[in-house]
PDB file of C-alpha atoms in Angstrom:
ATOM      1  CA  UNK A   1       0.000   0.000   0.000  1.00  0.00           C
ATOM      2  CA  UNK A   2       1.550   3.090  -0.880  1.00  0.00           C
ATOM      3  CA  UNK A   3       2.299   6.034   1.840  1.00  0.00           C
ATOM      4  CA  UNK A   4      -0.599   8.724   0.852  1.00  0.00           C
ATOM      5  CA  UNK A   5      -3.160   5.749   0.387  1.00  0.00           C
ATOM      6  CA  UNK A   6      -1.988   4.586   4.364  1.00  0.00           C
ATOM      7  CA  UNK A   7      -2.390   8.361   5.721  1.00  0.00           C
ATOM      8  CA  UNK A   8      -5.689   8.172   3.469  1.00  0.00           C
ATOM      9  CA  UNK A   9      -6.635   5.233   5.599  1.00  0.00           C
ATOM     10  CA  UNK A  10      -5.609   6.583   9.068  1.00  0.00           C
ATOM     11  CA  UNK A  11      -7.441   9.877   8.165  1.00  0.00           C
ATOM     12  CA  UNK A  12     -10.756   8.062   7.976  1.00  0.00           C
ATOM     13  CA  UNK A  13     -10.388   5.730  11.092  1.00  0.00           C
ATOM     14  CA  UNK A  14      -9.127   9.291  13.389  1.00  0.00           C
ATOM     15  CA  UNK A  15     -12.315  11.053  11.616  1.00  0.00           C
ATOM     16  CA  UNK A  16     -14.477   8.370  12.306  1.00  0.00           C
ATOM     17  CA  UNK A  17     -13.189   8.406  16.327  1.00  0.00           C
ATOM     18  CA  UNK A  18     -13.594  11.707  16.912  1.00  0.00           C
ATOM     19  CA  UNK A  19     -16.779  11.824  15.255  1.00  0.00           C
ATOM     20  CA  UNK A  20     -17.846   9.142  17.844  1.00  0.00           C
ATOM     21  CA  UNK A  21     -16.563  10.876  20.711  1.00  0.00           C
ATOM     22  CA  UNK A  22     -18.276  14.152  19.869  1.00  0.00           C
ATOM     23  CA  UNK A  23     -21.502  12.904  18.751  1.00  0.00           C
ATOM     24  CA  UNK A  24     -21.848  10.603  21.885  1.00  0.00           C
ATOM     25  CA  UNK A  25     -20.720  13.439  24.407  1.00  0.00           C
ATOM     26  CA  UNK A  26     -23.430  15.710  23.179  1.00  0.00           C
ATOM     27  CA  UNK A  27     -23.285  19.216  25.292  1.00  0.00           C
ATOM     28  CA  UNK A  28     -20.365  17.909  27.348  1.00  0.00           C
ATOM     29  CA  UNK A  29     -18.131  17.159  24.397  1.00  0.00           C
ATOM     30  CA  UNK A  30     -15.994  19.977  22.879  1.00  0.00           C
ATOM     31  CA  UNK A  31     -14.838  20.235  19.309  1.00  0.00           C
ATOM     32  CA  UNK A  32     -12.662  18.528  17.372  1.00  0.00           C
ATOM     33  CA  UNK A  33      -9.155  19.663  17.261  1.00  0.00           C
ATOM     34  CA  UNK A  34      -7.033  17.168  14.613  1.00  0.00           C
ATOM     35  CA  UNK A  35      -3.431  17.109  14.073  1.00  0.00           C
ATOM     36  CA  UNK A  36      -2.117  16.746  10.245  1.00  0.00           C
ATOM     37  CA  UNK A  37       0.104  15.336   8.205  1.00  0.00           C
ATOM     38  CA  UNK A  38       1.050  16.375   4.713  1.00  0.00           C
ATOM     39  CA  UNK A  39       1.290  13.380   2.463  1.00  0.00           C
ATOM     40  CA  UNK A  40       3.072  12.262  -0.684  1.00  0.00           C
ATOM     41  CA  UNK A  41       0.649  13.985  -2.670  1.00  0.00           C
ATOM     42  CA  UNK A  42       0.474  17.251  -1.150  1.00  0.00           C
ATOM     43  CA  UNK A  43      -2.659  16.776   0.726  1.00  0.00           C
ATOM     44  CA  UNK A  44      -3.440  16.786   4.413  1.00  0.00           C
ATOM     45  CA  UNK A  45      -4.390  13.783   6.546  1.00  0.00           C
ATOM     46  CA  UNK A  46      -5.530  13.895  10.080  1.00  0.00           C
ATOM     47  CA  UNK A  47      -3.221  11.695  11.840  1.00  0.00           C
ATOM     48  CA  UNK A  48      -4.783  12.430  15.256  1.00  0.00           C
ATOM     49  CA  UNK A  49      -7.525  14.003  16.782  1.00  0.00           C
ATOM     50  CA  UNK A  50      -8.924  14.657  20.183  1.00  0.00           C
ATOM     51  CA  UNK A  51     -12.171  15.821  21.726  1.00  0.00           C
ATOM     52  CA  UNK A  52     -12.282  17.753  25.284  1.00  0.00           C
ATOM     53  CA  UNK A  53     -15.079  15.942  27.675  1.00  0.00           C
ATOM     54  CA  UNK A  54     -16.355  17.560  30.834  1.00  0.00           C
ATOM     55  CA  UNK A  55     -15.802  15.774  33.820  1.00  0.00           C
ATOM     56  CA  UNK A  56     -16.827  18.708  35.913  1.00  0.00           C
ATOM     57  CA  UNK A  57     -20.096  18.396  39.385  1.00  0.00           C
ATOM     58  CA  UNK A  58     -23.167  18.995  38.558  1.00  0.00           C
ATOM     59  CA  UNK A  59     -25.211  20.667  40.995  1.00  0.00           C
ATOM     60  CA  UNK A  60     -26.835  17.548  42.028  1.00  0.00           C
ATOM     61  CA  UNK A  61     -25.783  14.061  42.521  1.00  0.00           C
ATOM     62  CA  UNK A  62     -28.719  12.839  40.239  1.00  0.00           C
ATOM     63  CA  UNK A  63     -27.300  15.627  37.640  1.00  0.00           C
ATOM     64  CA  UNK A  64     -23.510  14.535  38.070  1.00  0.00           C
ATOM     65  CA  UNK A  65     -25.178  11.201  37.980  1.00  0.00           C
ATOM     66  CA  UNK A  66     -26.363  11.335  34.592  1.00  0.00           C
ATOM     67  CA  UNK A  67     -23.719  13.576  32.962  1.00  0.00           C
ATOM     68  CA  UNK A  68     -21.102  10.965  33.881  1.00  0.00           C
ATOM     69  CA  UNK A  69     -22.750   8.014  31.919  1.00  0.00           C
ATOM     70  CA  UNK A  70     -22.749  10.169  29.261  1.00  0.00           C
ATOM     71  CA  UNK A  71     -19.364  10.951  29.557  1.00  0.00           C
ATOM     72  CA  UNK A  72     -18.423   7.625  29.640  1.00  0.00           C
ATOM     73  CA  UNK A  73     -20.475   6.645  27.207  1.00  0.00           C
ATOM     74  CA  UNK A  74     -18.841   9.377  24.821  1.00  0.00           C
ATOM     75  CA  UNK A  75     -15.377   8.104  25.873  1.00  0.00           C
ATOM     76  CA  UNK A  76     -15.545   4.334  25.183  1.00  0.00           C
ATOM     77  CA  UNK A  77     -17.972   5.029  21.484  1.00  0.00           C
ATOM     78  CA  UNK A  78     -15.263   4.583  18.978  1.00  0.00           C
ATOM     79  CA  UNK A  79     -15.257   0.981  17.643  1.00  0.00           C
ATOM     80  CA  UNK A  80     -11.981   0.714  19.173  1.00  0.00           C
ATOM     81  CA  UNK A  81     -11.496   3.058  22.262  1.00  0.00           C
ATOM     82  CA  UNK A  82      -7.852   3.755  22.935  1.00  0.00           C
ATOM     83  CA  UNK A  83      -5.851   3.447  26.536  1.00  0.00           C
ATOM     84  CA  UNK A  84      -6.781   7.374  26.820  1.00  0.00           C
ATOM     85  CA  UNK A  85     -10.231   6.334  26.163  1.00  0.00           C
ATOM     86  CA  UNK A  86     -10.512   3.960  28.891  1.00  0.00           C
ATOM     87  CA  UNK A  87      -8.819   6.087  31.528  1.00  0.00           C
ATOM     88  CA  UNK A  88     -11.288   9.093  30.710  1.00  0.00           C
ATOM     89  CA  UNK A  89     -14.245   6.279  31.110  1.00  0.00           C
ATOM     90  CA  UNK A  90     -13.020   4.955  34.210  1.00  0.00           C
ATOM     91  CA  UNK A  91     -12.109   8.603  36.045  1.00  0.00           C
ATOM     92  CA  UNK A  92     -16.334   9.225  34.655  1.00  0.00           C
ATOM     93  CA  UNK A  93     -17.415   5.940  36.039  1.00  0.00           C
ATOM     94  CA  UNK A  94     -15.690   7.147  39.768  1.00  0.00           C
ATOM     95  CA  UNK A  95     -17.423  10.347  39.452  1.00  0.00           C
ATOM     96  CA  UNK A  96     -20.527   8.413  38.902  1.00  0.00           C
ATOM     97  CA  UNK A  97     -19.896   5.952  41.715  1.00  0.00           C
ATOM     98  CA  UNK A  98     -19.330   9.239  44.136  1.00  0.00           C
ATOM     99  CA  UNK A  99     -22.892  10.494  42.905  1.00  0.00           C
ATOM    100  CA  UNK A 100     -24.339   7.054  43.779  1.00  0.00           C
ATOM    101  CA  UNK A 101     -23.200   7.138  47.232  1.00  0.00           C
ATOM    102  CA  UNK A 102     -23.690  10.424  47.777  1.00  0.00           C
ATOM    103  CA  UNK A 103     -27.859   9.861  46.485  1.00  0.00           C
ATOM    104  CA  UNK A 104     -27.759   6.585  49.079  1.00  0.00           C
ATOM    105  CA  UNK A 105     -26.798   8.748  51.987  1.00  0.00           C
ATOM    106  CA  UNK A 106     -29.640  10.778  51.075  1.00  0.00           C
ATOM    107  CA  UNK A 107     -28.703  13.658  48.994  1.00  0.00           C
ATOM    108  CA  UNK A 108     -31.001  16.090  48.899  1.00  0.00           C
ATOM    109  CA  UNK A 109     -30.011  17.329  44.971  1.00  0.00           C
ATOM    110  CA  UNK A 110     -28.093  20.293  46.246  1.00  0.00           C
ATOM    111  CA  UNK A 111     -24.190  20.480  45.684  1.00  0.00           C
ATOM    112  CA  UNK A 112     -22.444  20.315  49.512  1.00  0.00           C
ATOM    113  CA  UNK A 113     -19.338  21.924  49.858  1.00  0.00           C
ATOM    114  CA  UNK A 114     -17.702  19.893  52.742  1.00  0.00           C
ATOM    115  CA  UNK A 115     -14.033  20.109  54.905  1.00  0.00           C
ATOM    116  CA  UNK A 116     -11.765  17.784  52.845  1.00  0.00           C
ATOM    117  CA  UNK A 117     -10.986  15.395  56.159  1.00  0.00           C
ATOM    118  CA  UNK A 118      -6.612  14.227  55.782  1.00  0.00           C
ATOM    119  CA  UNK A 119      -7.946  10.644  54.780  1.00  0.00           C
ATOM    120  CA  UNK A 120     -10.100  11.478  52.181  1.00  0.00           C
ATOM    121  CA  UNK A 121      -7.364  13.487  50.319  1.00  0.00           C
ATOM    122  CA  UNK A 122      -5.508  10.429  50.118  1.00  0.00           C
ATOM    123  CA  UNK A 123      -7.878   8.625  48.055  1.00  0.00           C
ATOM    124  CA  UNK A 124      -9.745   7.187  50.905  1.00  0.00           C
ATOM    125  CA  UNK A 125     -13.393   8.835  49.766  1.00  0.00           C
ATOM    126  CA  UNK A 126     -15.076  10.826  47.105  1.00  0.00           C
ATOM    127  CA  UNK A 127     -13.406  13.839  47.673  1.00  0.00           C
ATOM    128  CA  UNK A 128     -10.053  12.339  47.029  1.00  0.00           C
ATOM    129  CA  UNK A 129     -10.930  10.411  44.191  1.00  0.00           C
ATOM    130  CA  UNK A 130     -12.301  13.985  42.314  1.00  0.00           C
ATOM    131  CA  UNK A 131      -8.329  15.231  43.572  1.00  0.00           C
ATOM    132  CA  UNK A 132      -6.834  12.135  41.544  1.00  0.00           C
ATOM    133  CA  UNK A 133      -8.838  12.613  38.458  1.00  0.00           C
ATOM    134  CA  UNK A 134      -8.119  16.312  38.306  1.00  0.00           C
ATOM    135  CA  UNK A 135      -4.699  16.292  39.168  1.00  0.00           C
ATOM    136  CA  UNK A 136      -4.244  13.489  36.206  1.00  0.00           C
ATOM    137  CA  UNK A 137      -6.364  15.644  33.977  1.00  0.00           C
ATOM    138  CA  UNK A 138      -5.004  18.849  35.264  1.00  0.00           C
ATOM    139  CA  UNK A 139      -8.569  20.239  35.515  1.00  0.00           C
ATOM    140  CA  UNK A 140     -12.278  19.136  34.922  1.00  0.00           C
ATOM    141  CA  UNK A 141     -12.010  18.793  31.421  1.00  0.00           C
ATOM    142  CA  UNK A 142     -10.184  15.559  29.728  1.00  0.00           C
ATOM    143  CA  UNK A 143      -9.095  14.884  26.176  1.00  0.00           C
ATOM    144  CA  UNK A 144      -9.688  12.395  24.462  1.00  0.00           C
ATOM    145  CA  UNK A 145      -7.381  11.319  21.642  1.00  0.00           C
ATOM    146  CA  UNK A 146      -4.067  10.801  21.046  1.00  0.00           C
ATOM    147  CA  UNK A 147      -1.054  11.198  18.904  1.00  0.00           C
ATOM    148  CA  UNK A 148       0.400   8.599  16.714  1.00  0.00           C
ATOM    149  CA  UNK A 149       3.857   8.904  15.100  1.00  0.00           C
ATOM    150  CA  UNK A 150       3.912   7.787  11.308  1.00  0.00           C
ATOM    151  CA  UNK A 151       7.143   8.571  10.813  1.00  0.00           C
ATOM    152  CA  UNK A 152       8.568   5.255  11.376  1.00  0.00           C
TER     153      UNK A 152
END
């Protein structure tokens, strides 16, 4: 297969991706940024793309409840999600568990604002589990996509 017919290829399947990613996220997904690659033939392929997905509360558990499994729906929709993928479904599927637990204890919808106890900041609960996913997302919102070097 010749070079511009493999970049045509690999612009299709990173189109395709992002397109699931977006069209899955709805509201919560951002737009599609793509990285290029001039081929052979003087054209531009996408060679990567990614789509921002908010992984910020809601003001209710039942809201943060619901925006989550669409988050993480929206992360793993590609036909083949990538490692990046997974990790942004998994940190979605935490928030989601912390809005379960926090609707069991009898949350009444509004957002609490509580003391971050020395335990809890160490992963132990909720709160420390939101400080690992933003500290490894350095913020609320997450990328998905990736970069793939066809240079060798």
């Amino acid at each position: 297969m010749g070079r511009a017919r493999e970049l045509a290829v690999r612009d299709r399947e990173v189109r395709a991706h992002e397109r699931a990613h977006q069209a899955a996220g709805g509201a919560h997904a951002g737009a599609i940024s793509y990285d290029y690659r001039r081929g052979p033939d003087g054209q531009r392929y996408a060679v990567s793309g990614e789509v921002a997905l908010d992984l910020s509360r809601e003001e209710s558990p039942g809201a943060t409840l619901q925006k989550m499994q669409q988050v993480r729906h929206a992360a793993l929709a590609p036909a083949s999600p990538s490692a990046a993928d997974r990790r942004i479904a998994a940190a979605a599927a935490a928030r989601a568990n912390d809005a379960r637990a926090e609707l069991a204890r009898g949350g009444n919808g509004a957002l609490v604002q509580r003391d971050t106890p020395a335990g809890d900041a160490a992963g132990g609960g909720p709160t420390g589990r939101y400080a690992e996913v933003a500290a490894m997302t350095g913020g609320e919102l997450m990328r998905l996509g990736g970069r793939l070097d066809l240079s060798a």
